[in-house]
Amino acid sequence: MIQSTKLSCVFGAGLRVCLVLVVMGTAAFAATGPGGAPPGGTPPDGPMGGPPGGAPGGSQTVDHGTYAAKAEKDVSGAVFASKGDKENALRIEGKVTVKLGDITINKTAGAAGTGDTSNFYGSNAGLLALDGADLTINRIKVNTSAQGANGIFAYGSGTKVTVNDAVIRTTKDSSGGVMVTGGGTMYVNNGDIDTLGGSSAALRTDRGGGILVVNGGKYVSHGNGSPAIYSTANITVANATLTATGSEAIVVEGKNSVSLKNCVVSGNMVKDNVENLQNVMIYQSMSGDAETGKSSFAMEGGSLSSQAGDMFYVTNTSCAIRLSGVALKLSNDWLLKVVGNDARNGWGVVGKNGGQCDFTAENQVMAGKITVD
C-alpha cells in the first residue's frame, strides 16, 4: 500500500493518470483515455450485442399498448391475467391514487410488438402505471413468461409507484423485474426478484430514465446481458443482495447514476461477442437512450465481487467512481480499465471513444492494476 504519496504521470498527448493518497486513508485519482469526452456514433446492433439490460434506441411513437384490466380504486386479493399482444394484465393510469394488496399478476403470453414499445413504454408489462398515477402495492406476486414482459413498470414524469414485499419472476428476453422510464419514480422495499431472460436486468431502466429507490431484498438476474442493475436513471439501493449470474453486476449508461450502501454485489459476465469482460461497466452506447454526460457510481460498505473480468470498465464516457469501506474481490489482476473500444456496438468512434474517470477511495483497501490505454 502507498501512504502519504502524490503521483502524477502523463503518457503522451491526452493520456494521464493522477494518483493521490493521503495519510487519513483517502485516495483519489483521475484517469483519462484518448479523446476525452466521446463524440457521436451509430446505434448498437441489437439488445444482445448492444447495451446490457436494454434494446437499441431509435425514434418511435409513444405506444403503451392495451390492457386486460384497469384499476381506478383500491383492490385487494385479486388475480389479473393477460395473454394478449402488447397487453398489460393490469394498468393504472391518470392522476389517480390507488392501493393494491395481496394481488397476483400472470402474464403468460402475448407478443411485445415492433420496435421498443415494451422497453420504453411498458406495452407488454405485467403491471403498468403511467400518466401521473400514484400507486402503492403491498404484497404482490408477478409472473411473466412473454417477450418484453417486464414485471412492474412505471412510466412518465409525475408517476409514482411504491412496491412493498413483491415477489417477481420473469422468464423471457427483455423482461426486467421492475422498470422505470420516461421520468417515472419507483420505490421498492424488500423485493424478491429473479429474471431468466437476456437483456432482463432485475432492476431495470430505459429511455427517459427517472428515479428508482430500493431498500432491502434480493435481486437476481441470470440471462446474458442482464446485470442486476441497468441504469439509465438515478438508482439508489441499500441493504440488498444484487447478483448477476451471466452478466456484469452493474451497468451505468450516460449521464446517470448508481449509489449503493451496505449491499452484497456479485457479477459473472459470460463472454459472448464482447471485447471486454467486466463486473461494473460505465459507458455511453450512443443509442439515444441516455443523455451524454458524466456518469456516477458510488458504493459505501458491503462487498463487490467479480466472478469474471475486470472490476471496473470505463469506455466512451466520463464518470466519477467513489468507494468507501467496500470489500473488493477481484477475479483477475485488473481493478480499473479506462479505455477505448473497437466500436463493434456503435460505442463512439475508434481512437476517439476513450473515457475519463475520477476515482475516489475513502477508508478503502484496494489491490490490482489500473490500465489507461
Coordinates of C-alpha atoms in Angstrom, one line a residue:
M1 CA 0.0 0.0 0.0
I2 CA 1.1 3.6 -0.7
Q3 CA 0.5 6.2 2.0
S4 CA 1.0 10.0 2.1
T5 CA 2.1 10.0 -1.5
K6 CA 1.1 12.0 -4.6
L7 CA 2.0 10.7 -8.0
S8 CA 1.2 12.4 -11.3
C9 CA 2.1 10.9 -14.6
V10 CA 1.5 11.9 -18.2
F11 CA 1.7 9.3 -21.0
G12 CA 1.6 11.0 -24.4
A13 CA -0.9 13.6 -25.6
G14 CA -4.2 13.4 -23.7
L15 CA -3.3 10.4 -21.6
R16 CA -2.8 10.9 -17.9
V17 CA -3.1 9.1 -14.6
C18 CA -3.0 11.0 -11.4
L19 CA -2.9 9.2 -8.1
V20 CA -3.3 10.9 -4.7
L21 CA -3.2 9.0 -1.4
V22 CA -3.2 10.8 1.9
V23 CA -2.4 9.6 5.5
M24 CA -6.1 9.7 6.7
G25 CA -6.8 6.8 4.3
T26 CA -8.5 8.7 1.4
A27 CA -7.3 8.1 -2.1
A28 CA -8.3 9.8 -5.3
F29 CA -7.1 9.7 -8.9
A30 CA -8.2 10.7 -12.3
A31 CA -7.7 8.7 -15.4
T32 CA -8.3 9.8 -19.0
G33 CA -8.4 7.8 -22.1
P34 CA -7.9 9.1 -25.7
G35 CA -10.1 11.9 -26.9
G36 CA -11.7 12.9 -23.6
A37 CA -15.5 13.3 -23.9
P38 CA -16.9 10.9 -26.6
P39 CA -18.2 12.0 -29.9
G40 CA -21.3 10.7 -31.6
G41 CA -21.7 7.3 -33.1
T42 CA -24.1 4.8 -34.6
P43 CA -26.7 2.8 -32.6
P44 CA -25.8 -0.7 -31.3
D45 CA -26.7 -3.7 -33.5
G46 CA -29.2 -5.2 -31.1
P47 CA -30.1 -6.0 -27.5
M48 CA -27.7 -8.9 -27.1
G49 CA -24.8 -7.1 -28.9
G50 CA -25.7 -3.6 -27.7
P51 CA -26.3 -2.3 -24.2
P52 CA -26.8 -4.8 -21.5
G53 CA -30.3 -4.7 -19.9
G54 CA -32.0 -2.9 -22.8
A55 CA -32.5 -2.8 -26.5
P56 CA -31.1 -0.3 -29.0
G57 CA -32.7 3.1 -29.4
G58 CA -34.4 4.9 -32.2
S59 CA -37.3 7.4 -32.7
Q60 CA -40.7 5.9 -32.0
T61 CA -44.2 6.9 -31.4
V62 CA -45.3 6.5 -27.8
D63 CA -47.4 3.3 -27.6
H64 CA -48.5 1.7 -24.3
G65 CA -50.5 -1.0 -26.0
T66 CA -53.7 -2.3 -24.4
Y67 CA -54.7 -3.8 -21.1
A68 CA -56.8 -6.7 -19.8
A69 CA -57.9 -4.9 -16.6
K70 CA -57.7 -1.3 -15.3
A71 CA -57.8 -0.3 -11.6
E72 CA -59.1 3.2 -10.6
K73 CA -59.7 2.4 -7.0
D74 CA -58.2 0.2 -4.3
V75 CA -58.1 -3.5 -5.0
S76 CA -57.3 -6.4 -2.6
G77 CA -56.9 -10.2 -3.1
A78 CA -57.5 -10.2 -6.8
V79 CA -55.8 -12.2 -9.7
F80 CA -55.1 -10.5 -13.0
A81 CA -54.1 -12.3 -16.2
S82 CA -53.1 -11.5 -19.8
K83 CA -52.3 -13.4 -22.9
G84 CA -52.7 -10.6 -25.4
D85 CA -50.2 -9.0 -27.7
K86 CA -48.8 -5.7 -26.3
E87 CA -51.3 -6.1 -23.4
N88 CA -50.8 -5.4 -19.7
A89 CA -52.5 -7.7 -17.2
L90 CA -53.3 -4.6 -15.1
R91 CA -52.9 -0.9 -15.7
I92 CA -53.2 2.2 -13.5
E93 CA -53.2 5.5 -15.4
G94 CA -54.0 9.1 -15.0
K95 CA -54.0 11.2 -11.8
V96 CA -55.5 8.6 -9.5
T97 CA -54.4 7.3 -6.1
V98 CA -54.7 3.5 -5.9
K99 CA -53.7 0.9 -3.3
L100 CA -53.3 -2.7 -4.2
G101 CA -52.9 -5.5 -1.6
D102 CA -52.3 -9.2 -1.9
I103 CA -52.7 -9.5 -5.6
T104 CA -51.3 -11.8 -8.3
I105 CA -50.4 -11.0 -11.9
N106 CA -49.9 -13.6 -14.5
K107 CA -48.7 -12.5 -18.0
T108 CA -48.3 -15.8 -19.8
A109 CA -48.3 -14.9 -23.5
G110 CA -48.5 -12.0 -25.9
A111 CA -46.1 -10.5 -28.5
A112 CA -44.1 -7.5 -27.4
G113 CA -44.8 -5.7 -30.7
T114 CA -42.4 -3.9 -33.1
G115 CA -39.7 -1.6 -32.0
D116 CA -39.2 -0.7 -28.4
T117 CA -42.8 -0.2 -27.1
S118 CA -42.3 -2.7 -24.4
N119 CA -38.8 -1.4 -23.4
F120 CA -39.7 2.3 -23.5
Y121 CA -43.4 2.5 -22.8
G122 CA -44.4 -0.8 -20.9
S123 CA -46.7 -2.1 -23.6
N124 CA -46.4 -5.8 -22.6
A125 CA -45.6 -5.4 -18.9
G126 CA -47.4 -7.4 -16.3
L127 CA -48.4 -4.1 -14.5
L128 CA -48.1 -0.6 -16.0
A129 CA -48.6 2.7 -14.1
L130 CA -48.4 5.9 -16.1
D131 CA -49.7 9.5 -16.7
G132 CA -49.2 10.7 -13.1
A133 CA -50.7 7.7 -11.2
D134 CA -49.9 7.4 -7.5
L135 CA -49.8 3.6 -6.8
T136 CA -49.0 1.8 -3.6
I137 CA -48.6 -2.0 -3.7
N138 CA -48.5 -4.2 -0.6
R139 CA -47.7 -7.8 -1.2
I140 CA -47.8 -8.8 -4.9
K141 CA -46.8 -11.8 -6.9
V142 CA -45.9 -11.2 -10.6
N143 CA -45.1 -13.9 -13.1
T144 CA -44.4 -13.2 -16.7
S145 CA -43.4 -15.6 -19.5
A146 CA -43.6 -13.5 -22.6
Q147 CA -41.1 -11.4 -24.6
G148 CA -40.8 -7.9 -23.4
A149 CA -43.0 -8.6 -20.3
N150 CA -41.4 -6.5 -17.6
G151 CA -42.9 -7.2 -14.1
I152 CA -43.9 -3.8 -12.8
F153 CA -43.4 -0.7 -15.0
A154 CA -43.5 3.0 -14.0
Y155 CA -43.7 5.4 -16.9
G156 CA -43.7 9.2 -17.1
S157 CA -43.0 12.3 -15.0
G158 CA -45.3 12.5 -12.1
T159 CA -46.0 8.8 -11.9
K160 CA -45.0 7.3 -8.5
V161 CA -45.1 3.6 -7.6
T162 CA -44.3 2.2 -4.2
V163 CA -43.9 -1.6 -4.0
N164 CA -43.6 -3.4 -0.7
D165 CA -42.9 -7.1 -0.4
A166 CA -43.1 -8.1 -4.1
V167 CA -42.2 -11.5 -5.5
I168 CA -41.4 -11.1 -9.2
R169 CA -40.4 -13.8 -11.7
T170 CA -39.8 -13.2 -15.4
T171 CA -38.5 -15.8 -17.9
K172 CA -38.2 -14.3 -21.4
D173 CA -35.9 -11.7 -23.0
S174 CA -36.3 -8.0 -22.4
S175 CA -38.3 -8.7 -19.3
G176 CA -36.9 -6.9 -16.2
G177 CA -38.2 -7.3 -12.7
V178 CA -39.1 -3.6 -12.2
M179 CA -38.7 -1.0 -14.9
V180 CA -38.7 2.8 -14.9
T181 CA -38.7 5.0 -18.0
G182 CA -39.8 8.4 -19.2
G183 CA -39.1 10.2 -15.8
G184 CA -41.1 7.9 -13.6
T185 CA -40.4 7.2 -9.9
M186 CA -40.5 3.9 -8.1
Y187 CA -39.7 2.8 -4.5
V188 CA -39.1 -0.9 -3.9
N189 CA -38.9 -2.3 -0.4
N190 CA -37.9 -5.9 0.5
G191 CA -38.3 -7.2 -3.1
D192 CA -37.7 -10.7 -4.2
I193 CA -36.9 -10.5 -7.9
D194 CA -35.5 -13.2 -10.2
T195 CA -35.2 -12.9 -14.0
L196 CA -34.1 -15.6 -16.6
G197 CA -34.0 -13.9 -20.0
G198 CA -31.5 -11.9 -21.9
S199 CA -31.5 -8.1 -21.5
S200 CA -33.6 -8.5 -18.4
A201 CA -31.9 -6.7 -15.5
A202 CA -33.6 -7.3 -12.2
L203 CA -33.6 -3.5 -11.6
R204 CA -34.1 -2.0 -15.0
T205 CA -34.4 1.4 -16.6
D206 CA -34.6 2.6 -20.2
R207 CA -35.2 5.8 -22.3
G208 CA -36.1 8.9 -20.3
G209 CA -34.9 7.4 -17.0
G210 CA -36.3 8.6 -13.7
I211 CA -35.8 7.6 -10.1
L212 CA -35.6 4.1 -8.6
V213 CA -35.0 3.7 -4.8
V214 CA -34.6 0.2 -3.3
N215 CA -34.3 -0.8 0.3
G216 CA -33.8 -4.4 1.3
G217 CA -34.4 -7.6 -0.6
K218 CA -32.8 -9.9 -3.1
Y219 CA -32.4 -9.1 -6.8
V220 CA -31.0 -11.8 -9.2
S221 CA -30.7 -11.9 -12.9
H222 CA -29.5 -15.0 -14.9
G223 CA -29.5 -14.0 -18.6
N224 CA -26.8 -12.8 -20.9
G225 CA -26.7 -9.0 -21.0
S226 CA -28.8 -8.9 -17.8
P227 CA -27.0 -7.2 -14.9
A228 CA -28.6 -7.0 -11.5
I229 CA -28.9 -3.2 -12.2
Y230 CA -29.0 -1.5 -15.5
S231 CA -29.1 2.3 -15.1
T232 CA -30.2 5.0 -17.5
A233 CA -31.7 6.7 -14.4
N234 CA -30.8 7.7 -10.8
I235 CA -30.8 4.4 -8.9
T236 CA -30.2 4.1 -5.1
V237 CA -30.1 0.7 -3.4
A238 CA -29.4 0.0 0.3
N239 CA -29.2 -3.2 2.4
A240 CA -29.8 -5.5 -0.5
T241 CA -28.3 -8.5 -2.3
L242 CA -27.6 -8.0 -6.0
T243 CA -26.5 -10.9 -8.1
A244 CA -25.9 -11.4 -11.8
T245 CA -25.0 -15.0 -12.8
G246 CA -24.5 -14.3 -16.6
S247 CA -23.6 -10.7 -16.9
E248 CA -22.0 -7.7 -15.3
A249 CA -23.2 -6.9 -11.8
I250 CA -23.9 -3.2 -12.5
V251 CA -24.1 -1.1 -15.7
V252 CA -24.4 2.7 -15.8
E253 CA -25.1 4.3 -19.1
G254 CA -24.6 8.0 -19.9
K255 CA -25.4 10.9 -17.5
N256 CA -26.9 8.6 -14.8
S257 CA -26.0 7.1 -11.5
V258 CA -26.0 4.1 -9.2
S259 CA -25.5 4.6 -5.5
L260 CA -25.2 1.5 -3.2
K261 CA -25.0 1.3 0.6
N262 CA -24.4 -1.9 2.6
C263 CA -25.1 -4.2 -0.3
V264 CA -23.7 -7.5 -1.3
V265 CA -23.0 -7.4 -5.0
S266 CA -21.7 -10.0 -7.4
G267 CA -21.4 -10.4 -11.2
N268 CA -20.3 -13.2 -13.5
M269 CA -20.2 -11.9 -17.1
V270 CA -20.2 -14.5 -19.8
K271 CA -18.1 -13.9 -22.9
D272 CA -20.4 -13.6 -25.9
N273 CA -19.2 -11.4 -28.8
V274 CA -17.8 -8.9 -26.4
E275 CA -14.5 -7.0 -26.4
N276 CA -14.0 -6.9 -22.7
L277 CA -15.2 -8.8 -19.6
Q278 CA -16.1 -6.7 -16.6
N279 CA -18.1 -6.5 -13.4
V280 CA -19.1 -2.9 -13.3
M281 CA -19.4 -1.1 -16.7
I282 CA -19.8 2.6 -17.1
Y283 CA -20.2 3.7 -20.7
Q284 CA -22.2 5.6 -23.3
S285 CA -23.9 3.5 -26.0
M286 CA -24.8 6.4 -28.3
S287 CA -28.2 4.8 -28.8
G288 CA -30.1 7.9 -27.6
D289 CA -31.5 6.1 -24.5
A290 CA -29.2 8.0 -22.1
E291 CA -28.2 11.7 -22.2
T292 CA -24.5 12.2 -22.8
G293 CA -22.7 13.5 -19.7
K294 CA -20.8 12.4 -16.5
S295 CA -21.8 9.0 -15.1
S296 CA -21.6 8.2 -11.4
F297 CA -21.1 5.0 -9.4
A298 CA -20.8 5.2 -5.6
M299 CA -20.7 2.4 -3.0
E300 CA -20.4 2.5 0.7
G301 CA -19.9 -0.6 2.8
G302 CA -20.9 -4.1 1.8
S303 CA -19.0 -6.2 -0.8
L304 CA -18.4 -6.1 -4.5
S305 CA -17.3 -9.4 -6.1
S306 CA -16.3 -10.1 -9.7
Q307 CA -16.6 -13.8 -10.8
A308 CA -15.3 -12.9 -14.3
G309 CA -13.5 -10.0 -15.9
D310 CA -12.2 -6.6 -14.7
M311 CA -13.7 -5.0 -11.6
F312 CA -14.4 -1.6 -13.3
Y313 CA -14.5 -0.8 -17.1
V314 CA -15.0 2.7 -18.3
T315 CA -15.4 3.4 -22.0
N316 CA -16.8 6.2 -24.3
T317 CA -17.9 8.4 -21.4
S318 CA -16.7 10.4 -18.4
C319 CA -17.5 9.2 -14.9
A320 CA -16.9 9.5 -11.2
I321 CA -16.4 6.4 -9.0
R322 CA -16.4 6.6 -5.2
L323 CA -15.7 3.7 -2.9
S324 CA -15.8 3.8 0.9
G325 CA -15.2 0.7 3.1
V326 CA -16.2 -1.8 0.4
A327 CA -14.8 -5.4 0.5
L328 CA -13.5 -6.0 -3.1
K329 CA -13.0 -9.4 -4.6
L330 CA -11.3 -9.4 -8.0
S331 CA -11.4 -12.3 -10.4
N332 CA -8.2 -11.1 -12.3
D333 CA -5.5 -8.6 -11.9
W334 CA -7.4 -5.5 -13.0
L335 CA -9.1 -3.1 -10.7
L336 CA -9.8 -0.5 -13.3
K337 CA -9.7 -0.1 -17.1
V338 CA -10.3 3.3 -18.7
V339 CA -10.0 2.6 -22.4
G340 CA -11.4 3.0 -25.8
N341 CA -13.3 0.2 -27.6
D342 CA -13.4 -1.3 -31.1
A343 CA -16.9 0.3 -31.8
R344 CA -18.4 -3.0 -32.9
N345 CA -21.5 -2.0 -31.0
G346 CA -21.5 1.7 -32.0
W347 CA -20.0 3.0 -28.8
G348 CA -18.3 6.0 -30.3
V349 CA -15.5 6.2 -32.9
V350 CA -12.3 4.1 -32.7
G351 CA -9.5 6.3 -31.5
K352 CA -11.9 8.9 -30.0
N353 CA -14.0 6.8 -27.7
G354 CA -11.8 6.6 -24.6
G355 CA -13.0 7.5 -21.1
Q356 CA -12.4 9.9 -18.3
C357 CA -12.6 8.6 -14.7
D358 CA -12.4 10.5 -11.4
F359 CA -11.9 7.8 -8.7
T360 CA -12.1 8.5 -5.0
A361 CA -11.4 5.9 -2.3
E362 CA -12.1 6.6 1.4
N363 CA -11.0 4.2 4.1
Q364 CA -10.7 1.7 1.4
V365 CA -8.3 -1.3 0.8
M366 CA -7.6 -1.9 -2.9
A367 CA -5.3 -4.0 -4.9
G368 CA -5.0 -4.6 -8.7
K369 CA -3.8 -2.9 -11.9
I370 CA -5.1 0.3 -13.4
T371 CA -5.0 0.5 -17.2
V372 CA -5.4 3.7 -19.3
D373 CA -5.0 3.0 -23.0

